[in-house]
Amino acid sequence: MILTVSTIIYRDVVLLIATVLAFLVMMLPAYIMLRTKAISDKIECEPRNMRLRMIAGEEKDLDLIMYMPVELKLVNLPEWVKASTDILKKGVNDVKLTISPRIGKTYKLDFLTTTFTDPLKILYEDFKILLGLEVIAYPRTLPFIIEALKMIGQTGYGGEAASVKKGQGTEYLWSREYQIGDPLTSIDWKASARLEKLIVKDFSEEAYRAIGLVFDTRAVGPITSDEVNALFLSSIISAVRLGLPITLILKNGLTLISEYRSIDPDTALKIAISYSMKNYVAESWDVYEILEPKTASQVLSIIREVEASGLLEALQLKVESVDEVISKLTIREAMVYYVGNIILDSEFVLELSRMVKMNHGGLVVLTSGKPWADLDSLEEAYIMYLSHCKVLDVLQKTGSKVIFYREASSRIHEQAVPV
């Protein structure tokens, strides 16, 4: 009957056959899709309901076992998750998820999205794989805050180590990346193996007279801001261990935010903890969102103490020149720390490097290794990369030591600080 009616409509038999074949071709993907939907409830993933605690910028791997009744493709993963494969074959799949949160906050992933496409690439359908993953990413400052809390009340003038200067002595000063001309005997082979690059140890020689520390608070975005805040705490910890009075200057370009002269080690640690946390939280109870209860309670107690003493009051004093800021530091035969983005502050840090060298002091620059990490434009990132390399080259020629965030972080983790 259908054939007769079709013959009336399609007087050309060839056209009729072609129409029927086209209809069957269209129906095949629909049938396959309906069949796939019917068995989609057999998709399984183990384990589920996972909770991770990490420091922002770290990476952790999760091993998942997934059973697929048909071949599917992973799609639409969030930027903080990468999969070892995006093709999930029919049967059992071993999949490794790499978790890499970029900033400190809580990340959640309730499901993985997969898509099925029929063999003719005509129809597709998304399927959800229930996962239940929660990642608590702490700010990069957390290990340094814990270390600073441990040091409060344990240090004083004279410090944990004598005030020192880099040389050929026997007391450990710091670790850094190998440079041409360093003696092979100074290589730290264990650290080199762990970091997959040559690391050398520097040792103390003679005493410095004072400590000067400059922190420029500017950053390109949240990632580099988090890094320089962590480096600020790292620099305070290093300065306190030298056991000398500290002159601390916080600035934003040529605007002085705060200035502290010849403060004692405990006060320096408390100011650093308070100021670092103020960059993350708007209200005091927010501290409990990014720190464990015990650590949060200690930090809040310190913040209240520092606020009550008026030490967090901002100057917001505009100065006229780079030299005016440098003049506020004691740099003659002094150990000077600079923390900040050396691209945004290149004029200042290069002039500081020149002045410190001229006055027989030592300069340690703590900065982000990739200040372009917050940039979305590849062109802008490349321009910043070139500028970064040029500034680093000049600093190296003036004898300044440069420490990047990853190096400072690895030193803290070597001390087995719990997170």
JSON list of N, CA, C and O in Angstrom, two decimals, residues 159-195:
[
{"chain": "A", "resi": 159, "resn": "GLY", "atom": "N", "xyz": [68.23, 36.65, 67.04]},
{"chain": "A", "resi": 159, "resn": "GLY", "atom": "CA", "xyz": [67.48, 35.76, 66.16]},
{"chain": "A", "resi": 159, "resn": "GLY", "atom": "C", "xyz": [67.82, 34.29, 66.27]},
{"chain": "A", "resi": 159, "resn": "GLY", "atom": "O", "xyz": [68.52, 33.85, 67.16]},
{"chain": "A", "resi": 160, "resn": "GLU", "atom": "N", "xyz": [67.26, 33.53, 65.33]},
{"chain": "A", "resi": 160, "resn": "GLU", "atom": "CA", "xyz": [67.56, 32.11, 65.26]},
{"chain": "A", "resi": 160, "resn": "GLU", "atom": "C", "xyz": [68.93, 31.88, 64.65]},
{"chain": "A", "resi": 160, "resn": "GLU", "atom": "O", "xyz": [69.52, 30.84, 64.79]},
{"chain": "A", "resi": 161, "resn": "ALA", "atom": "N", "xyz": [69.41, 32.87, 63.91]},
{"chain": "A", "resi": 161, "resn": "ALA", "atom": "CA", "xyz": [70.74, 32.80, 63.31]},
{"chain": "A", "resi": 161, "resn": "ALA", "atom": "C", "xyz": [71.40, 34.14, 63.49]},
{"chain": "A", "resi": 161, "resn": "ALA", "atom": "O", "xyz": [70.73, 35.15, 63.64]},
{"chain": "A", "resi": 162, "resn": "ALA", "atom": "N", "xyz": [72.71, 34.15, 63.51]},
{"chain": "A", "resi": 162, "resn": "ALA", "atom": "CA", "xyz": [73.41, 35.43, 63.61]},
{"chain": "A", "resi": 162, "resn": "ALA", "atom": "C", "xyz": [73.14, 36.25, 62.36]},
{"chain": "A", "resi": 162, "resn": "ALA", "atom": "O", "xyz": [72.86, 35.72, 61.31]},
{"chain": "A", "resi": 163, "resn": "SER", "atom": "N", "xyz": [73.21, 37.58, 62.49]},
{"chain": "A", "resi": 163, "resn": "SER", "atom": "CA", "xyz": [73.08, 38.41, 61.30]},
{"chain": "A", "resi": 163, "resn": "SER", "atom": "C", "xyz": [74.25, 38.10, 60.38]},
{"chain": "A", "resi": 163, "resn": "SER", "atom": "O", "xyz": [75.39, 38.05, 60.82]},
{"chain": "A", "resi": 164, "resn": "VAL", "atom": "N", "xyz": [73.93, 37.88, 59.12]},
{"chain": "A", "resi": 164, "resn": "VAL", "atom": "CA", "xyz": [74.94, 37.29, 58.25]},
{"chain": "A", "resi": 164, "resn": "VAL", "atom": "C", "xyz": [75.03, 37.98, 56.90]},
{"chain": "A", "resi": 164, "resn": "VAL", "atom": "O", "xyz": [74.15, 38.73, 56.50]},
{"chain": "A", "resi": 165, "resn": "LYS", "atom": "N", "xyz": [76.10, 37.65, 56.20]},
{"chain": "A", "resi": 165, "resn": "LYS", "atom": "CA", "xyz": [76.34, 38.12, 54.84]},
{"chain": "A", "resi": 165, "resn": "LYS", "atom": "C", "xyz": [76.85, 36.96, 54.02]},
{"chain": "A", "resi": 165, "resn": "LYS", "atom": "O", "xyz": [77.59, 36.13, 54.52]},
{"chain": "A", "resi": 166, "resn": "LYS", "atom": "N", "xyz": [76.43, 36.88, 52.77]},
{"chain": "A", "resi": 166, "resn": "LYS", "atom": "CA", "xyz": [76.84, 35.77, 51.92]},
{"chain": "A", "resi": 166, "resn": "LYS", "atom": "C", "xyz": [78.36, 35.72, 51.77]},
{"chain": "A", "resi": 166, "resn": "LYS", "atom": "O", "xyz": [79.01, 36.73, 51.57]},
{"chain": "A", "resi": 167, "resn": "GLY", "atom": "N", "xyz": [78.91, 34.50, 51.90]},
{"chain": "A", "resi": 167, "resn": "GLY", "atom": "CA", "xyz": [80.36, 34.36, 51.77]},
{"chain": "A", "resi": 167, "resn": "GLY", "atom": "C", "xyz": [80.75, 32.91, 51.81]},
{"chain": "A", "resi": 167, "resn": "GLY", "atom": "O", "xyz": [80.00, 32.03, 51.41]},
{"chain": "A", "resi": 168, "resn": "GLN", "atom": "N", "xyz": [81.94, 32.63, 52.33]},
{"chain": "A", "resi": 168, "resn": "GLN", "atom": "CA", "xyz": [82.49, 31.27, 52.34]},
{"chain": "A", "resi": 168, "resn": "GLN", "atom": "C", "xyz": [82.47, 30.67, 53.74]},
{"chain": "A", "resi": 168, "resn": "GLN", "atom": "O", "xyz": [83.28, 29.82, 54.06]},
{"chain": "A", "resi": 169, "resn": "GLY", "atom": "N", "xyz": [81.56, 31.13, 54.60]},
{"chain": "A", "resi": 169, "resn": "GLY", "atom": "CA", "xyz": [81.50, 30.61, 55.95]},
{"chain": "A", "resi": 169, "resn": "GLY", "atom": "C", "xyz": [80.89, 29.23, 56.01]},
{"chain": "A", "resi": 169, "resn": "GLY", "atom": "O", "xyz": [80.74, 28.54, 55.01]},
{"chain": "A", "resi": 170, "resn": "THR", "atom": "N", "xyz": [80.49, 28.81, 57.21]},
{"chain": "A", "resi": 170, "resn": "THR", "atom": "CA", "xyz": [79.96, 27.45, 57.40]},
{"chain": "A", "resi": 170, "resn": "THR", "atom": "C", "xyz": [78.49, 27.46, 57.79]},
{"chain": "A", "resi": 170, "resn": "THR", "atom": "O", "xyz": [77.87, 26.40, 57.84]},
{"chain": "A", "resi": 171, "resn": "GLU", "atom": "N", "xyz": [77.89, 28.62, 58.05]},
{"chain": "A", "resi": 171, "resn": "GLU", "atom": "CA", "xyz": [76.50, 28.66, 58.48]},
{"chain": "A", "resi": 171, "resn": "GLU", "atom": "C", "xyz": [75.58, 28.87, 57.28]},
{"chain": "A", "resi": 171, "resn": "GLU", "atom": "O", "xyz": [75.79, 29.79, 56.48]},
{"chain": "A", "resi": 172, "resn": "TYR", "atom": "N", "xyz": [74.57, 28.01, 57.16]},
{"chain": "A", "resi": 172, "resn": "TYR", "atom": "CA", "xyz": [73.65, 28.07, 56.02]},
{"chain": "A", "resi": 172, "resn": "TYR", "atom": "C", "xyz": [72.89, 29.38, 55.99]},
{"chain": "A", "resi": 172, "resn": "TYR", "atom": "O", "xyz": [72.38, 29.84, 57.02]},
{"chain": "A", "resi": 173, "resn": "LEU", "atom": "N", "xyz": [72.81, 30.01, 54.80]},
{"chain": "A", "resi": 173, "resn": "LEU", "atom": "CA", "xyz": [72.09, 31.26, 54.66]},
{"chain": "A", "resi": 173, "resn": "LEU", "atom": "C", "xyz": [70.82, 31.07, 53.83]},
{"chain": "A", "resi": 173, "resn": "LEU", "atom": "O", "xyz": [69.73, 31.40, 54.27]},
{"chain": "A", "resi": 174, "resn": "TRP", "atom": "N", "xyz": [70.96, 30.53, 52.61]},
{"chain": "A", "resi": 174, "resn": "TRP", "atom": "CA", "xyz": [69.79, 30.29, 51.76]},
{"chain": "A", "resi": 174, "resn": "TRP", "atom": "C", "xyz": [70.17, 29.36, 50.61]},
{"chain": "A", "resi": 174, "resn": "TRP", "atom": "O", "xyz": [71.33, 29.04, 50.40]},
{"chain": "A", "resi": 175, "resn": "SER", "atom": "N", "xyz": [69.14, 28.92, 49.86]},
{"chain": "A", "resi": 175, "resn": "SER", "atom": "CA", "xyz": [69.36, 28.11, 48.66]},
{"chain": "A", "resi": 175, "resn": "SER", "atom": "C", "xyz": [68.91, 28.93, 47.46]},
{"chain": "A", "resi": 175, "resn": "SER", "atom": "O", "xyz": [68.01, 29.76, 47.56]},
{"chain": "A", "resi": 176, "resn": "ARG", "atom": "N", "xyz": [69.54, 28.68, 46.31]},
{"chain": "A", "resi": 176, "resn": "ARG", "atom": "CA", "xyz": [69.18, 29.40, 45.10]},
{"chain": "A", "resi": 176, "resn": "ARG", "atom": "C", "xyz": [69.55, 28.54, 43.89]},
{"chain": "A", "resi": 176, "resn": "ARG", "atom": "O", "xyz": [70.23, 27.51, 44.02]},
{"chain": "A", "resi": 177, "resn": "GLU", "atom": "N", "xyz": [69.13, 28.99, 42.69]},
{"chain": "A", "resi": 177, "resn": "GLU", "atom": "CA", "xyz": [69.44, 28.26, 41.47]},
{"chain": "A", "resi": 177, "resn": "GLU", "atom": "C", "xyz": [70.91, 28.47, 41.08]},
{"chain": "A", "resi": 177, "resn": "GLU", "atom": "O", "xyz": [71.48, 29.54, 41.30]},
{"chain": "A", "resi": 178, "resn": "TYR", "atom": "N", "xyz": [71.52, 27.44, 40.54]},
{"chain": "A", "resi": 178, "resn": "TYR", "atom": "CA", "xyz": [72.94, 27.47, 40.16]},
{"chain": "A", "resi": 178, "resn": "TYR", "atom": "C", "xyz": [73.18, 28.54, 39.09]},
{"chain": "A", "resi": 178, "resn": "TYR", "atom": "O", "xyz": [72.39, 28.74, 38.18]},
{"chain": "A", "resi": 179, "resn": "GLN", "atom": "N", "xyz": [74.30, 29.26, 39.26]},
{"chain": "A", "resi": 179, "resn": "GLN", "atom": "CA", "xyz": [74.73, 30.24, 38.28]},
{"chain": "A", "resi": 179, "resn": "GLN", "atom": "C", "xyz": [76.14, 29.89, 37.82]},
{"chain": "A", "resi": 179, "resn": "GLN", "atom": "O", "xyz": [76.93, 29.32, 38.59]},
{"chain": "A", "resi": 180, "resn": "ILE", "atom": "N", "xyz": [76.48, 30.25, 36.59]},
{"chain": "A", "resi": 180, "resn": "ILE", "atom": "CA", "xyz": [77.81, 29.97, 36.06]},
{"chain": "A", "resi": 180, "resn": "ILE", "atom": "C", "xyz": [78.87, 30.60, 36.97]},
{"chain": "A", "resi": 180, "resn": "ILE", "atom": "O", "xyz": [78.79, 31.77, 37.31]},
{"chain": "A", "resi": 181, "resn": "GLY", "atom": "N", "xyz": [79.84, 29.81, 37.35]},
{"chain": "A", "resi": 181, "resn": "GLY", "atom": "CA", "xyz": [80.89, 30.29, 38.23]},
{"chain": "A", "resi": 181, "resn": "GLY", "atom": "C", "xyz": [80.76, 29.79, 39.66]},
{"chain": "A", "resi": 181, "resn": "GLY", "atom": "O", "xyz": [81.73, 29.85, 40.43]},
{"chain": "A", "resi": 182, "resn": "ASP", "atom": "N", "xyz": [79.57, 29.26, 40.03]},
{"chain": "A", "resi": 182, "resn": "ASP", "atom": "CA", "xyz": [79.41, 28.71, 41.37]},
{"chain": "A", "resi": 182, "resn": "ASP", "atom": "C", "xyz": [80.24, 27.43, 41.50]},
{"chain": "A", "resi": 182, "resn": "ASP", "atom": "O", "xyz": [80.26, 26.60, 40.58]},
{"chain": "A", "resi": 183, "resn": "PRO", "atom": "N", "xyz": [80.90, 27.22, 42.65]},
{"chain": "A", "resi": 183, "resn": "PRO", "atom": "CA", "xyz": [81.68, 25.99, 42.83]},
{"chain": "A", "resi": 183, "resn": "PRO", "atom": "C", "xyz": [80.77, 24.77, 42.89]},
{"chain": "A", "resi": 183, "resn": "PRO", "atom": "O", "xyz": [79.67, 24.82, 43.46]},
{"chain": "A", "resi": 184, "resn": "LEU", "atom": "N", "xyz": [81.20, 23.67, 42.30]},
{"chain": "A", "resi": 184, "resn": "LEU", "atom": "CA", "xyz": [80.40, 22.45, 42.29]},
{"chain": "A", "resi": 184, "resn": "LEU", "atom": "C", "xyz": [80.16, 21.91, 43.69]},
{"chain": "A", "resi": 184, "resn": "LEU", "atom": "O", "xyz": [79.18, 21.22, 43.95]},
{"chain": "A", "resi": 185, "resn": "THR", "atom": "N", "xyz": [81.08, 22.22, 44.62]},
{"chain": "A", "resi": 185, "resn": "THR", "atom": "CA", "xyz": [80.93, 21.73, 46.00]},
{"chain": "A", "resi": 185, "resn": "THR", "atom": "C", "xyz": [79.74, 22.36, 46.72]},
{"chain": "A", "resi": 185, "resn": "THR", "atom": "O", "xyz": [79.31, 21.85, 47.75]},
{"chain": "A", "resi": 186, "resn": "SER", "atom": "N", "xyz": [79.21, 23.47, 46.18]},
{"chain": "A", "resi": 186, "resn": "SER", "atom": "CA", "xyz": [78.08, 24.14, 46.84]},
{"chain": "A", "resi": 186, "resn": "SER", "atom": "C", "xyz": [76.73, 23.61, 46.37]},
{"chain": "A", "resi": 186, "resn": "SER", "atom": "O", "xyz": [75.69, 24.04, 46.86]},
{"chain": "A", "resi": 187, "resn": "ILE", "atom": "N", "xyz": [76.72, 22.67, 45.41]},
{"chain": "A", "resi": 187, "resn": "ILE", "atom": "CA", "xyz": [75.45, 22.15, 44.87]},
{"chain": "A", "resi": 187, "resn": "ILE", "atom": "C", "xyz": [74.75, 21.28, 45.91]},
{"chain": "A", "resi": 187, "resn": "ILE", "atom": "O", "xyz": [75.34, 20.40, 46.53]},
{"chain": "A", "resi": 188, "resn": "ASP", "atom": "N", "xyz": [73.46, 21.55, 46.11]},
{"chain": "A", "resi": 188, "resn": "ASP", "atom": "CA", "xyz": [72.61, 20.73, 46.98]},
{"chain": "A", "resi": 188, "resn": "ASP", "atom": "C", "xyz": [71.95, 19.68, 46.08]},
{"chain": "A", "resi": 188, "resn": "ASP", "atom": "O", "xyz": [70.97, 19.94, 45.40]},
{"chain": "A", "resi": 189, "resn": "TRP", "atom": "N", "xyz": [72.51, 18.46, 46.10]},
{"chain": "A", "resi": 189, "resn": "TRP", "atom": "CA", "xyz": [72.07, 17.44, 45.15]},
{"chain": "A", "resi": 189, "resn": "TRP", "atom": "C", "xyz": [70.65, 16.95, 45.44]},
{"chain": "A", "resi": 189, "resn": "TRP", "atom": "O", "xyz": [69.90, 16.63, 44.51]},
{"chain": "A", "resi": 190, "resn": "LYS", "atom": "N", "xyz": [70.26, 16.89, 46.70]},
{"chain": "A", "resi": 190, "resn": "LYS", "atom": "CA", "xyz": [68.89, 16.44, 47.02]},
{"chain": "A", "resi": 190, "resn": "LYS", "atom": "C", "xyz": [67.86, 17.44, 46.52]},
{"chain": "A", "resi": 190, "resn": "LYS", "atom": "O", "xyz": [66.86, 17.07, 45.90]},
{"chain": "A", "resi": 191, "resn": "ALA", "atom": "N", "xyz": [68.10, 18.72, 46.79]},
{"chain": "A", "resi": 191, "resn": "ALA", "atom": "CA", "xyz": [67.18, 19.75, 46.31]},
{"chain": "A", "resi": 191, "resn": "ALA", "atom": "C", "xyz": [67.18, 19.81, 44.78]},
{"chain": "A", "resi": 191, "resn": "ALA", "atom": "O", "xyz": [66.14, 20.01, 44.15]},
{"chain": "A", "resi": 192, "resn": "SER", "atom": "N", "xyz": [68.33, 19.60, 44.17]},
{"chain": "A", "resi": 192, "resn": "SER", "atom": "CA", "xyz": [68.44, 19.62, 42.71]},
{"chain": "A", "resi": 192, "resn": "SER", "atom": "C", "xyz": [67.62, 18.50, 42.09]},
{"chain": "A", "resi": 192, "resn": "SER", "atom": "O", "xyz": [66.93, 18.68, 41.08]},
{"chain": "A", "resi": 193, "resn": "ALA", "atom": "N", "xyz": [67.67, 17.32, 42.71]},
{"chain": "A", "resi": 193, "resn": "ALA", "atom": "CA", "xyz": [66.90, 16.17, 42.19]},
{"chain": "A", "resi": 193, "resn": "ALA", "atom": "C", "xyz": [65.41, 16.41, 42.34]},
{"chain": "A", "resi": 193, "resn": "ALA", "atom": "O", "xyz": [64.63, 16.07, 41.45]},
{"chain": "A", "resi": 194, "resn": "ARG", "atom": "N", "xyz": [65.01, 17.01, 43.46]},
{"chain": "A", "resi": 194, "resn": "ARG", "atom": "CA", "xyz": [63.60, 17.25, 43.70]},
{"chain": "A", "resi": 194, "resn": "ARG", "atom": "C", "xyz": [63.03, 18.31, 42.76]},
{"chain": "A", "resi": 194, "resn": "ARG", "atom": "O", "xyz": [61.92, 18.16, 42.24]},
{"chain": "A", "resi": 195, "resn": "LEU", "atom": "N", "xyz": [63.78, 19.39, 42.54]},
{"chain": "A", "resi": 195, "resn": "LEU", "atom": "CA", "xyz": [63.30, 20.49, 41.72]},
{"chain": "A", "resi": 195, "resn": "LEU", "atom": "C", "xyz": [63.67, 20.34, 40.25]},
{"chain": "A", "resi": 195, "resn": "LEU", "atom": "O", "xyz": [63.27, 21.15, 39.42]}
]
